[in-house]
Structures are given as C-alpha cells and as structure tokens.
Tab-separated table of C-alpha atoms in Angstrom:
chain	number	residue	atom	x	y	z
A	1	TYR	CA	-1.255	12.523	14.716
A	2	ILE	CA	-3.293	15.599	15.656
A	3	GLU	CA	-2.928	16.843	12.064
A	4	LEU	CA	-4.428	13.615	10.747
A	5	ILE	CA	-7.634	14.026	12.770
A	6	LYS	CA	-7.918	17.809	13.048
A	7	ASP	CA	-11.190	17.830	11.084
A	8	THR	CA	-12.838	15.678	13.774
A	9	ILE	CA	-11.776	17.795	16.761
A	10	PRO	CA	-14.529	20.093	18.123
A	11	GLY	CA	-13.686	23.778	17.905
A	12	SER	CA	-14.305	24.151	21.640
A	13	ALA	CA	-11.671	21.569	22.561
A	14	GLU	CA	-8.323	22.565	24.045
A	15	VAL	CA	-5.559	20.940	21.986
A	16	ILE	CA	-2.198	20.190	23.609
A	17	ILE	CA	0.464	19.018	21.150
A	18	GLY	CA	3.599	17.387	22.496
A	19	ARG	CA	6.785	16.268	20.812
A	20	MET	CA	8.984	13.187	20.852
A	21	GLY	CA	10.442	12.609	24.307
A	22	THR	CA	7.639	14.323	26.226
A	23	GLU	CA	5.289	11.337	26.451
A	24	VAL	CA	5.521	11.074	30.254
A	25	ASP	CA	4.698	14.762	30.679
A	26	ARG	CA	1.704	14.366	28.369
A	27	ALA	CA	0.459	11.323	30.280
A	28	LYS	CA	0.726	13.155	33.603
A	29	LYS	CA	-0.991	16.208	32.133
A	30	ALA	CA	-3.851	14.072	30.809
A	31	VAL	CA	-4.375	12.423	34.204
A	32	GLU	CA	-4.213	15.787	35.965
A	33	LEU	CA	-6.804	17.336	33.638
A	34	GLY	CA	-9.092	14.334	33.976
A	35	LYS	CA	-8.939	14.094	37.743
A	36	HIS	CA	-8.374	17.577	39.115
A	37	LYS	CA	-9.973	19.622	36.331
A	38	ASN	CA	-12.830	17.135	35.870
A	39	LYS	CA	-12.452	17.219	32.081
A	40	ASN	CA	-12.980	14.591	29.413
A	41	VAL	CA	-9.506	14.026	28.000
A	42	VAL	CA	-8.573	12.229	24.782
A	43	VAL	CA	-4.963	11.107	24.386
A	44	VAL	CA	-4.222	10.615	20.693
A	45	SER	CA	-1.906	7.744	19.832
A	46	GLY	CA	-1.064	6.412	16.374
A	47	GLY	CA	-2.261	2.980	15.267
A	48	ASP	CA	-3.476	1.022	18.299
A	49	ALA	CA	-2.894	2.880	21.571
A	50	GLY	CA	-2.062	-0.394	23.310
A	51	ILE	CA	0.665	-1.405	20.837
A	52	TYR	CA	3.758	0.781	21.286
A	53	GLY	CA	1.271	3.540	22.139
A	54	MET	CA	0.220	5.744	25.044
A	55	ALA	CA	-2.277	3.395	26.721
A	56	GLY	CA	0.333	1.545	28.774
A	57	LEU	CA	1.963	4.745	29.986
A	58	ILE	CA	-1.384	6.261	31.018
A	59	ILE	CA	-2.195	3.142	33.056
A	60	GLU	CA	1.266	3.189	34.657
A	61	VAL	CA	0.867	6.843	35.635
A	62	MET	CA	-2.555	6.122	37.155
A	63	GLY	CA	-1.664	2.803	38.813
A	64	ASP	CA	0.325	1.749	41.843
A	65	SER	CA	3.062	-0.609	40.699
A	66	ASP	CA	4.049	-1.525	44.267
A	67	SER	CA	0.645	-2.669	45.521
A	68	GLY	CA	-0.305	-4.545	42.363
A	69	ILE	CA	-3.860	-3.208	42.630
A	70	ALA	CA	-5.673	-0.272	41.107
A	71	SER	CA	-4.737	3.009	42.706
A	72	LYS	CA	-7.287	5.304	44.307
A	73	LEU	CA	-6.928	7.583	41.303
A	74	ASP	CA	-7.692	4.682	38.947
A	75	ARG	CA	-10.822	3.803	40.928
A	76	GLU	CA	-12.051	7.383	40.921
A	77	MET	CA	-11.463	8.141	37.248
A	78	GLU	CA	-12.848	6.154	34.343
A	79	ILE	CA	-10.457	5.233	31.530
A	80	GLU	CA	-11.456	3.823	28.151
A	81	ILE	CA	-8.930	2.385	25.706
A	82	VAL	CA	-10.239	2.451	22.150
A	83	PRO	CA	-8.706	-0.224	19.896
A	84	GLY	CA	-7.181	0.904	16.636
A	85	ILE	CA	-5.520	-0.543	13.551
A	86	THR	CA	-1.827	-1.004	14.162
A	87	ALA	CA	0.749	-0.609	11.386
A	88	ALA	CA	1.270	-4.377	11.212
A	89	SER	CA	-2.375	-4.950	10.271
A	90	ALA	CA	-2.591	-2.021	7.863
A	91	SER	CA	0.678	-2.944	6.151
A	92	ALA	CA	-0.206	-6.628	5.944
A	93	ALA	CA	-3.488	-5.815	4.212
A	94	LEU	CA	-1.683	-3.703	1.617
A	95	LEU	CA	0.871	-6.452	0.989
A	96	GLY	CA	-1.607	-9.323	0.865
A	97	ALA	CA	-1.698	-11.758	3.785
A	98	PRO	CA	1.831	-12.112	5.189
A	99	LEU	CA	0.637	-12.558	8.795
A	100	SER	CA	-1.615	-15.573	8.218
A	101	ASN	CA	0.525	-17.660	10.576
A	102	ASP	CA	2.576	-17.001	13.726
A	103	PHE	CA	4.441	-13.709	13.772
A	104	ALA	CA	6.282	-11.371	16.131
A	105	VAL	CA	6.579	-7.588	16.238
A	106	VAL	CA	9.776	-5.783	17.242
A	107	SER	CA	10.689	-2.086	17.289
A	108	LEU	CA	14.200	-1.000	16.319
A	109	SER	CA	13.887	2.236	18.289
A	110	ASP	CA	16.421	2.269	21.130
A	111	LEU	CA	15.180	5.502	22.700
A	112	LEU	CA	13.587	3.572	25.578
A	113	VAL	CA	15.048	0.067	25.204
A	114	PRO	CA	18.826	-0.560	25.025
A	115	TRP	CA	20.027	-1.779	21.642
A	116	SER	CA	21.637	-4.815	23.295
A	117	GLU	CA	18.163	-6.040	24.324
A	118	ILE	CA	16.701	-5.403	20.889
A	119	GLU	CA	19.627	-7.240	19.315
A	120	LYS	CA	18.996	-10.324	21.484
A	121	LYS	CA	15.309	-10.339	20.545
A	122	LEU	CA	16.133	-10.019	16.855
A	123	GLU	CA	18.649	-12.833	16.996
A	124	GLY	CA	16.176	-15.113	18.743
A	125	LEU	CA	13.411	-14.322	16.258
A	126	ALA	CA	15.731	-14.666	13.268
A	127	LYS	CA	16.589	-18.224	14.376
A	128	MET	CA	12.892	-19.102	14.558
A	129	ASP	CA	10.885	-19.820	11.416
A	130	ILE	CA	8.444	-17.006	12.119
A	131	THR	CA	7.369	-13.872	10.284
A	132	ILE	CA	8.856	-10.715	11.822
A	133	VAL	CA	7.237	-7.278	11.707
A	134	ILE	CA	9.698	-4.424	12.208
A	135	TYR	CA	8.479	-1.060	13.534
A	136	ASN	CA	10.518	2.175	13.643
A	137	PRO	CA	13.259	0.826	11.352
A	138	LYS	CA	15.080	4.087	10.716
A	139	SER	CA	14.956	7.818	11.420
A	140	LYS	CA	16.976	10.783	10.185
A	141	THR	CA	19.443	10.424	13.045
A	142	ARG	CA	19.120	6.690	13.732
A	143	THR	CA	20.282	4.668	10.728
A	144	ALA	CA	22.733	2.061	12.041
A	145	GLN	CA	20.084	-0.089	13.742
A	146	LEU	CA	18.482	-1.187	10.485
A	147	GLU	CA	21.865	-2.143	9.058
A	148	LYS	CA	22.682	-4.164	12.188
A	149	ALA	CA	19.277	-5.831	12.068
A	150	TYR	CA	19.881	-6.747	8.433
A	151	GLU	CA	23.199	-8.373	9.306
A	152	ILE	CA	21.503	-10.480	11.985
A	153	LEU	CA	18.709	-11.550	9.646
A	154	MET	CA	21.140	-12.485	6.880
A	155	ARG	CA	23.032	-14.750	9.311
A	156	PHE	CA	19.987	-16.863	10.079
A	157	ARG	CA	17.527	-16.419	7.201
A	158	ASN	CA	17.576	-17.431	3.539
A	159	ALA	CA	18.703	-14.504	1.369
A	160	ASN	CA	15.660	-15.063	-0.880
A	161	THR	CA	13.179	-14.696	1.991
A	162	VAL	CA	10.239	-12.562	0.847
A	163	VAL	CA	10.181	-9.093	2.427
A	164	GLY	CA	7.409	-6.501	2.346
A	165	ILE	CA	8.018	-2.776	2.797
A	166	VAL	CA	5.127	-0.382	3.433
A	167	ARG	CA	5.586	3.348	3.903
A	168	ASN	CA	2.729	5.598	5.042
A	169	ALA	CA	0.256	2.718	5.262
A	170	GLU	CA	-3.268	3.880	4.361
A	171	ARG	CA	-2.107	7.499	4.173
A	172	GLU	CA	-1.331	9.970	1.406
A	173	GLY	CA	1.857	8.911	-0.352
A	174	CYS	CA	1.491	5.245	0.592
A	175	GLU	CA	4.212	3.076	-0.963
A	176	VAL	CA	4.209	-0.722	-1.079
A	177	VAL	CA	7.126	-2.881	-2.216
A	178	ILE	CA	7.654	-6.643	-2.194
A	179	THR	CA	11.283	-7.693	-2.495
A	180	THR	CA	13.724	-10.206	-0.989
A	181	LEU	CA	15.942	-10.056	2.074
A	182	LYS	CA	19.103	-9.847	-0.023
A	183	ASP	CA	17.704	-6.847	-1.928
A	184	LEU	CA	16.445	-4.971	1.145
A	185	PRO	CA	19.492	-2.616	1.329
A	186	GLY	CA	18.532	-1.202	-2.051
A	187	TYR	CA	15.474	0.343	-0.392
A	188	TYR	CA	17.207	1.904	2.629
A	189	HIS	CA	16.825	5.399	1.171
A	190	ARG	CA	13.039	4.953	1.152
A	191	ILE	CA	12.721	3.692	4.715
A	192	ASP	CA	11.854	5.993	7.621
A	193	MET	CA	9.837	6.079	10.852
A	194	SER	CA	6.606	5.797	8.840
A	195	THR	CA	7.760	2.503	7.325
A	196	THR	CA	6.850	-1.015	8.404
A	197	ILE	CA	8.991	-3.936	7.231
A	198	ILE	CA	7.629	-7.487	7.226
A	199	ILE	CA	10.240	-10.249	7.004
A	200	GLY	CA	8.631	-13.474	5.816
A	201	CYS	CA	9.353	-17.037	6.924
A	202	SER	CA	9.822	-20.289	4.989
A	203	GLY	CA	6.070	-20.422	4.381
A	204	THR	CA	5.920	-16.941	2.857
A	205	ARG	CA	5.580	-16.544	-0.904
A	206	LYS	CA	5.277	-13.723	-3.429
A	207	LEU	CA	2.260	-14.520	-5.574
A	208	GLY	CA	1.925	-12.018	-8.392
A	209	ALA	CA	1.725	-8.625	-6.712
A	210	ARG	CA	0.935	-10.029	-3.265
A	211	MET	CA	2.804	-11.473	-0.306
A	212	VAL	CA	1.216	-14.373	1.560
A	213	THR	CA	2.214	-16.729	4.374
A	214	ARG	CA	0.675	-20.189	4.378
A	215	ARG	CA	-1.556	-20.963	7.343
A	216	GLY	CA	-1.051	-24.722	7.006
A	217	TYR	CA	-4.199	-25.726	5.129
A	218	GLU	CA	-2.077	-27.390	2.439
A	219	ARG	CA	-0.928	-29.943	5.031
A	220	LYS	CA	-4.434	-31.090	5.880
A	221	TYR	CA	-6.590	-30.406	2.846
A	222	ASP	CA	-6.276	-31.189	-0.843
A	223	TYR	CA	-7.423	-27.973	-2.462
A	224	GLU	CA	-6.650	-26.637	-5.916
A	225	ARG	CA	-5.064	-23.256	-6.316
A	226	GLY	CA	-4.312	-21.718	-9.686
A	227	ASP	CA	-0.869	-21.107	-11.127
A	228	VAL	CA	0.217	-17.458	-11.245
A	229	ASN	CA	1.201	-16.007	-14.577
A	230	GLU	CA	3.423	-12.923	-14.701
A	231	GLU	CA	0.614	-10.826	-16.142
A	232	ASP	CA	-1.907	-11.811	-13.489
A	233	GLU	CA	-2.534	-10.017	-10.235
A	234	GLY	CA	-1.437	-12.902	-8.014
A	235	ILE	CA	-4.762	-14.112	-6.694
A	236	ALA	CA	-3.952	-17.812	-6.812
A	237	VAL	CA	-1.118	-20.306	-6.455
A	238	SER	CA	-0.856	-23.963	-7.380
A	239	PRO	CA	0.289	-26.677	-4.961
A	240	ALA	CA	2.660	-29.458	-5.946
A	241	PRO	CA	1.024	-31.350	-8.849
A	242	ALA	CA	-0.646	-34.674	-8.250
A	243	ALA	CA	0.451	-37.704	-10.252
A	244	GLY	CA	-0.447	-37.232	-13.910
A	245	CYS	CA	-1.469	-33.595	-13.383
A	246	GLY	CA	0.877	-30.875	-14.618
A	247	TYR	CA	1.510	-27.706	-12.598
A	248	VAL	CA	0.636	-25.387	-15.492
A	249	ASP	CA	-2.360	-27.464	-16.570
A	250	ALA	CA	-3.954	-27.161	-13.123
A	251	GLY	CA	-3.422	-23.411	-13.112
A	252	ASN	CA	-4.779	-22.966	-16.617
A	253	ARG	CA	-7.986	-24.791	-15.739
A	254	VAL	CA	-8.655	-22.418	-12.852
A	255	TRP	CA	-7.695	-19.394	-14.965
A	256	GLU	CA	-9.963	-20.387	-17.884
A	257	LYS	CA	-12.871	-21.167	-15.556
A	258	SER	CA	-12.455	-17.796	-13.841
A	259	LYS	CA	-12.418	-15.956	-17.166
A	260	ALA	CA	-15.602	-17.735	-18.247
A	261	ILE	CA	-17.360	-16.690	-15.029
A	262	VAL	CA	-16.247	-13.082	-15.460
A	263	ARG	CA	-17.352	-13.007	-19.125
A	264	ASP	CA	-20.782	-14.214	-18.049
A	265	ILE	CA	-20.993	-11.524	-15.350
A	266	VAL	CA	-20.032	-8.761	-17.783
A	267	SER	CA	-22.417	-9.980	-20.502
A	268	LYS	CA	-25.355	-9.903	-18.066
A	269	TYR	CA	-24.477	-6.469	-16.724
A	270	GLN	CA	-27.270	-4.031	-17.587
A	271	GLY	CA	-24.879	-1.267	-18.564
A	272	SER	CA	-22.796	-3.506	-20.831
A	273	LEU	CA	-24.575	-2.292	-23.965
A	274	SER	CA	-22.715	1.003	-23.624
A	275	LEU	CA	-19.333	-0.756	-23.549
A	276	SER	CA	-17.358	-1.829	-26.596
A	277	ASP	CA	-16.071	-5.395	-26.783
A	278	LEU	CA	-12.580	-4.204	-25.846
A	279	GLU	CA	-13.926	-2.199	-22.907
A	280	LYS	CA	-15.822	-5.268	-21.711
A	281	ARG	CA	-12.555	-7.208	-21.634
A	282	VAL	CA	-10.861	-4.549	-19.536
A	283	ALA	CA	-13.899	-4.254	-17.255
A	284	GLY	CA	-13.886	-8.021	-16.798
A	285	ARG	CA	-10.236	-7.947	-15.768
A	286	VAL	CA	-11.043	-5.368	-13.084
A	287	VAL	CA	-13.930	-7.504	-11.817
A	288	PHE	CA	-11.588	-10.508	-11.744
A	289	ALA	CA	-8.827	-8.626	-9.887
A	290	ASN	CA	-11.235	-7.470	-7.181
A	291	ALA	CA	-13.615	-10.467	-7.209
A	292	ASP	CA	-16.366	-7.852	-7.195
A	293	PRO	CA	-18.892	-7.259	-10.033
A	294	SER	CA	-19.969	-3.927	-8.502
A	295	PHE	CA	-16.878	-2.333	-10.084
A	296	LEU	CA	-18.810	-2.425	-13.370
A	297	ASP	CA	-20.945	0.421	-12.026
A	298	LEU	CA	-17.868	2.517	-11.230
A	299	LEU	CA	-15.763	2.128	-14.386
A	300	VAL	CA	-15.801	4.983	-16.895
A	301	PHE	CA	-14.193	4.821	-20.357
A	302	LYS	CA	-13.842	8.145	-22.206
A	303	HIS	CA	-12.621	8.897	-25.738
A	304	HIS	CA	-11.804	5.313	-26.816
A	305	PRO	CA	-9.104	4.732	-24.181
A	306	VAL	CA	-8.595	1.002	-24.767
A	307	GLU	CA	-7.932	1.472	-28.482
A	308	THR	CA	-5.560	4.315	-27.625
A	309	GLY	CA	-3.759	2.170	-25.073
A	310	ILE	CA	-3.360	-0.681	-27.551
A	311	ARG	CA	-1.808	1.682	-30.113
A	312	CYS	CA	0.565	3.028	-27.454
A	313	ILE	CA	1.706	-0.462	-26.469
A	314	LYS	CA	2.196	-1.534	-30.089
A	315	ASN	CA	4.207	1.641	-30.734
A	316	GLY	CA	6.407	1.068	-27.690
A	317	LYS	CA	5.253	4.129	-25.736
A	318	MET	CA	6.327	4.611	-22.115
A	319	ILE	CA	4.160	3.910	-19.072
A	320	ILE	CA	4.581	6.300	-16.128
A	321	THR	CA	3.250	5.135	-12.731
A	322	ASP	CA	2.668	7.008	-9.482
A	323	ILE	CA	4.081	4.318	-7.162
A	324	GLU	CA	6.475	1.383	-7.387
A	325	MET	CA	3.752	-1.152	-6.563
A	326	VAL	CA	1.907	-0.322	-9.771
A	327	LYS	CA	5.140	-0.611	-11.718
A	328	ALA	CA	5.921	-3.961	-10.083
A	329	GLY	CA	2.545	-5.407	-11.064
A	330	ILE	CA	2.743	-4.577	-14.773
A	331	ASN	CA	3.315	-7.435	-17.202
A	332	LYS	CA	7.024	-8.237	-17.293
A	333	ARG	CA	7.088	-8.398	-21.087
A	334	TYR	CA	6.623	-4.616	-21.068
A	335	SER	CA	8.641	-3.802	-17.931
A	336	LYS	CA	11.487	-2.068	-19.787
A	337	LYS	CA	9.029	0.615	-20.884
A	338	VAL	CA	7.695	1.356	-17.380
A	339	GLN	CA	9.082	4.115	-15.174
A	340	CYS	CA	8.251	5.418	-11.710
A	341	PHE	CA	10.043	8.431	-10.268
A	342	VAL	CA	8.594	8.500	-6.748
A	343	ASN	CA	11.954	7.559	-5.204
A	344	ALA	CA	14.282	9.463	-7.527
A	345	PRO	CA	16.618	11.946	-5.748
A	346	GLU	CA	15.305	14.729	-8.008
A	347	THR	CA	11.763	13.898	-6.908
A	348	ILE	CA	12.670	14.353	-3.264
A	349	GLU	CA	14.169	17.753	-4.053
A	350	ILE	CA	11.105	18.828	-6.052
A	351	ALA	CA	8.798	17.693	-3.240
A	352	LYS	CA	10.720	19.744	-0.671
A	353	ARG	CA	11.071	22.797	-2.886
A	354	GLU	CA	7.500	22.884	-4.201
A	355	LYS	CA	5.857	21.455	-1.054
A	356	LEU	CA	4.377	18.541	-2.999
A	357	THR	CA	3.804	14.920	-2.066
A	358	ARG	CA	6.456	12.559	-3.414
A	359	THR	CA	3.988	11.003	-5.840
A	360	ALA	CA	2.986	14.396	-7.257
A	361	ALA	CA	6.641	15.418	-7.471
A	362	GLY	CA	7.370	12.176	-9.333
A	363	ILE	CA	4.788	13.086	-11.970
A	364	ARG	CA	6.261	16.566	-12.257
A	365	LEU	CA	9.736	15.102	-12.742
A	366	ALA	CA	8.366	12.865	-15.504
A	367	LYS	CA	6.997	15.991	-17.171
A	368	GLU	CA	10.379	17.722	-16.864
A	369	LYS	CA	11.948	14.681	-18.514
A	370	ARG	CA	9.354	15.021	-21.323
A	371	LEU	CA	7.852	11.637	-20.519
A	372	ILE	CA	4.222	12.688	-20.048
A	373	HIS	CA	3.382	13.794	-23.574
A	374	GLY	CA	2.167	10.975	-25.792
A	375	ASN	CA	2.670	8.272	-23.159
A	376	ILE	CA	0.455	6.329	-20.743
A	377	VAL	CA	0.110	7.678	-17.190
A	378	ILE	CA	-1.218	5.305	-14.524
A	379	ILE	CA	-2.284	6.628	-11.125
A	380	GLY	CA	-3.176	3.657	-8.958
A	381	ASN	CA	-2.758	5.072	-5.486
A	382	SER	CA	-2.245	8.807	-5.082
A	383	PRO	CA	-4.963	11.485	-5.416
A	384	SER	CA	-2.261	14.169	-5.368
A	385	ALA	CA	-0.602	12.552	-8.398
A	386	CYS	CA	-3.973	12.763	-10.172
A	387	GLN	CA	-4.141	16.423	-9.262
A	388	GLU	CA	-0.662	16.998	-10.664
A	389	VAL	CA	-1.550	15.349	-13.982
A	390	CYS	CA	-4.654	17.526	-14.273
A	391	ALA	CA	-2.653	20.648	-13.388
A	392	LEU	CA	-0.045	19.877	-16.051
A	393	VAL	CA	-2.731	19.423	-18.685
A	394	GLU	CA	-4.555	22.600	-17.642
A	395	LYS	CA	-1.311	24.562	-17.598
A	396	GLY	CA	-0.478	23.325	-21.083
A	397	GLY	CA	-3.809	24.536	-22.414
A	398	ALA	CA	-3.959	24.016	-26.154
A	399	SER	CA	-0.342	22.870	-26.213
A	400	GLU	CA	0.179	19.193	-26.952
A	401	GLU	CA	3.431	19.093	-24.985
A	402	GLN	CA	1.699	18.405	-21.673
A	403	LYS	CA	-0.857	15.855	-22.855
A	404	PRO	CA	-0.598	12.155	-22.050
A	405	ALA	CA	-1.971	9.744	-24.629
A	406	LEU	CA	-3.930	7.849	-21.966
A	407	VAL	CA	-4.611	8.310	-18.257
A	408	VAL	CA	-5.684	5.437	-15.993
A	409	ALA	CA	-6.868	6.794	-12.626
A	410	THR	CA	-7.898	4.452	-9.792
A	411	PRO	CA	-6.719	6.056	-6.500
A	412	VAL	CA	-8.469	4.673	-3.444
A	413	GLY	CA	-9.457	6.556	-0.296
A	414	PHE	CA	-11.891	8.919	1.362
A	415	VAL	CA	-9.802	12.086	1.061
A	416	ASN	CA	-9.720	13.687	-2.410
A	417	ALA	CA	-9.655	10.383	-4.305
A	418	ALA	CA	-13.165	10.668	-5.773
A	419	GLU	CA	-12.774	14.401	-6.453
A	420	MET	CA	-9.463	14.022	-8.267
A	421	LYS	CA	-10.796	11.206	-10.429
A	422	GLU	CA	-13.718	13.393	-11.474
A	423	LYS	CA	-11.185	16.046	-12.408
A	424	VAL	CA	-9.419	13.528	-14.657
A	425	LEU	CA	-12.733	12.839	-16.378
A	426	SER	CA	-13.083	16.545	-17.124
A	427	MET	CA	-9.690	16.859	-18.862
A	428	GLY	CA	-11.006	17.756	-22.303
A	429	ASN	CA	-10.566	15.087	-24.954
A	430	ILE	CA	-7.801	13.066	-23.300
A	431	PRO	CA	-8.602	9.324	-23.326
A	432	CYS	CA	-8.981	7.982	-19.793
A	433	ILE	CA	-10.179	5.030	-17.746
A	434	VAL	CA	-11.414	5.942	-14.271
A	435	ILE	CA	-12.954	4.113	-11.319
A	436	ARG	CA	-15.350	6.595	-9.774
A	437	GLY	CA	-15.822	7.158	-6.059
A	438	PRO	CA	-13.475	6.233	-3.203
A	439	ARG	CA	-12.854	2.663	-4.404
A	440	GLY	CA	-10.106	1.455	-6.721
A	441	GLY	CA	-6.437	0.987	-5.887
A	442	THR	CA	-3.323	-0.589	-7.320
A	443	PRO	CA	-4.856	-3.996	-8.251
A	444	SER	CA	-7.440	-2.258	-10.437
A	445	ALA	CA	-4.869	-0.050	-12.167
A	446	VAL	CA	-2.613	-3.037	-12.822
A	447	ALA	CA	-5.547	-5.111	-14.095
A	448	ILE	CA	-6.513	-2.398	-16.596
A	449	ILE	CA	-3.073	-1.916	-18.114
A	450	ASN	CA	-2.249	-5.642	-18.122
A	451	GLU	CA	-5.399	-6.430	-20.098
A	452	ILE	CA	-4.526	-3.700	-22.605
A	453	ILE	CA	-0.996	-5.114	-22.927
A	454	GLU	CA	-2.380	-8.624	-23.389
A	455	ILE	CA	-4.764	-7.483	-26.136
A	456	ALA	CA	-1.991	-5.535	-27.864
A	457	HIS	CA	0.268	-8.590	-27.989
A	458	ARG	CA	-2.356	-10.865	-29.524
C-alpha cells in the first residue's frame, strides 16, 4: 500500500513498512509514536480502514476492553479514521450495479478466523437469497478455501447464478469478468488476494457487459426498460411484456428513440463538420455508451480508421484486446475472431521474465504469435498495453511486420493513461481512434468496435 501512495508522502516523513502478520506490532508502534513521541502518525490501510483494515486494531490497542469506556490514552490522543473506498464498492462499480439490494461481505482468509467459523457463515449466506461479496479468496499458499466455498455455494445456489470477478480494482492491470457460478472454477488460475468475487442472487442479471441486481422497483412501478441486443453495451433491460406488447418491440422502441437522440446530439456538435459520416456514427455510439455528449470533444480519428476497421472486419481480420472484459463485450457474431492473451500461461512467464504488467505481456505474446501485424488492436483498460503497442511499432521502424491495421485506445485513469494515448496518436501513419485525457474505459472501446462491426455487416 505504501508503494501505491509513495508520491504523496512528504520527503521528511519517516516511513515504517511492515509485512503480513505484523499488524499488531505496527498498531502498537503507531500508538507509541503518537503518544510518547508526540508525532502525527498515519497508518496506511487498503480500501476502507474500517472494513477488514487497521482502524479496529488501532482502537483496540488504545482502548480498555474491560471497562467498556475510552482509556486514558484514548482521551489524551486524538484519532481520526478517514473513510475510503472498499474493494466491494470499487469492484461493484466496475461490474455495473450488483450491490443494489441487500448483500453481505465475507473474507475467506483463515489467518485470524478459524475456517470452521467462515464455513458456517458461508453456508448461512448461501441459503439466503442475498448477494455475497468474497474478499481474500485465494493466495499462493491458501487455495483450498475457495474450492470449499465453491462447493458450499453450489449446494444452495443455482448453477447459473451470475458471478462477477474483479482483479486489481481501479489499479494497473485491472481485470473484470462476468460469468456464472458453474463456470467459476475456470477462472481459479486468475484469482488471488487482489481479487474480489461477487456472487449474485436470484435478482441479479447479466445485461450486456454489466452485472446488476434489482432493487425492487419493478414490483412497485411500471417502467419501461429496453431489450438488450448482443451488440449493445447492456445499458437497458426489458421487463415482462404487457398484454399485446412484444418483448423485442418494447426494446426496439427504446433503442430507436435513443439512437435518434444521439444522432441529434452529434449533428449539433460544433466540431462535427470535421467528422466523416462514418466517424459520426462511431462517435454517437460512444456518446450512447457513456450517456455523455462531452466525449465528442475527446474523440480523435486519425488516418481514416473507421474505413480501415470496416475493411478489416469484412476481410475477417483478428481483433486483439488487452483485457477479457473488452473481449466479452464485442459483438458475438465476430467473437471467433477475437483473442485476449492476458491470462495465457505464456503471458505470465513473459510478465515475470521481462518485468511487464500482464496486459503488456499479453500484447507482446500476440506479437510473438504474429497476430499484431495487419489486425485490429483494442486497448480499453491498460496504459501499459498502449505503451507496449507503441514500443512494438517503434521497434519495427519501417518494417510492416510490427504494424497493426487499426488501434483503438481508450484506457481510463490518472496515471499514464492520457500520456500513452497521446503516444498512440503519434505512431506515424497507423489508423487509430483515441479518447484523449484520463477518461475512456472498456465501454467506450467496446462501443467503437461494435459500431464498426455493425457497419461492416450492413
């Protein structure tokens, strides 16, 4: 955690870094420095310090558990607990809205709590129709707990229950997957201590590329929600049809109305004169996916990228993505031509050997498999994958062997995302579509390529 915030730590500060298993020593040290050394002490804890974090331990060390009142030390020394964003919230936002109704959080780590207790909690929660958030699912040395938890869940939950998996939420190398309970074991190799698993309930659905749990509005209100087509980004869902109203018809009305609104927004955009008709269609899809017209100011099209993309799709060229979530969102009619290597065993080896992120190593593996040249490369999440694409092109120089036919770059974030996207824009004459600045993300990347696929198939 210190590494993640090192740029914010004053140079004059004394930094004490502990390791797993020394939390009590760190808490005592912090209290000692604050009280006896009269220093301002910051205890760094991941996520929210009060949720599986250090806040509780600090209070226990300061307090008097026997008297039930604040200890003298507590009265003499001020303590402030700063709220943070816990993994459940960060992961839920990346998945969609899976925690819109009641949910429970449970950690599979048995370092401090006996597994027998965790097992009882899991069994009780599995019997309830409630969304379950799982922290600390697996480590290098602790693998059996996740398998046992899976067995419990399968005993009491529907095998087709929607499950969300988020690794490195809101960090470099973030991975997001939506699957089902029965298919969860296929992702064991990707799960570690930086992974959060969200097990849905009977009210949880996968809508396009998003996971959502119903709050209960459908029981009280009659509201229309659009049908989700495979090529859409999953922003709407239709309820059971009313008498005389077809399920698809209701969805199509919403979809057509939305497209008309977006077309009007794009046509009135002051910079639209510089966009071709095809580019306007792609730009409109991005606006639709984000429900935000300001993306029109951020989109850059260089060297006729839409026309290039259409030719690639018609010619059956491959699409290489940086993360599985981008791959999962691409129109199913083209899914056999989409590959992502972020979780390939060779990628893991390359990442270790070359000290690369997994996403960058995945791009390098695609290059080694000769899948970069002449194909479409989509970077929806990872700035380091953008950097790797640029490095491959620069290394190739005049050689055509390293050059993708089209690059779509929409990584989101405040660290290197904007810089790497500018680097993509400077890659000579390679066609590209880029969302400038720190904004973007997987929905934008998926929207761009899905619109190109749709145009190509018409």
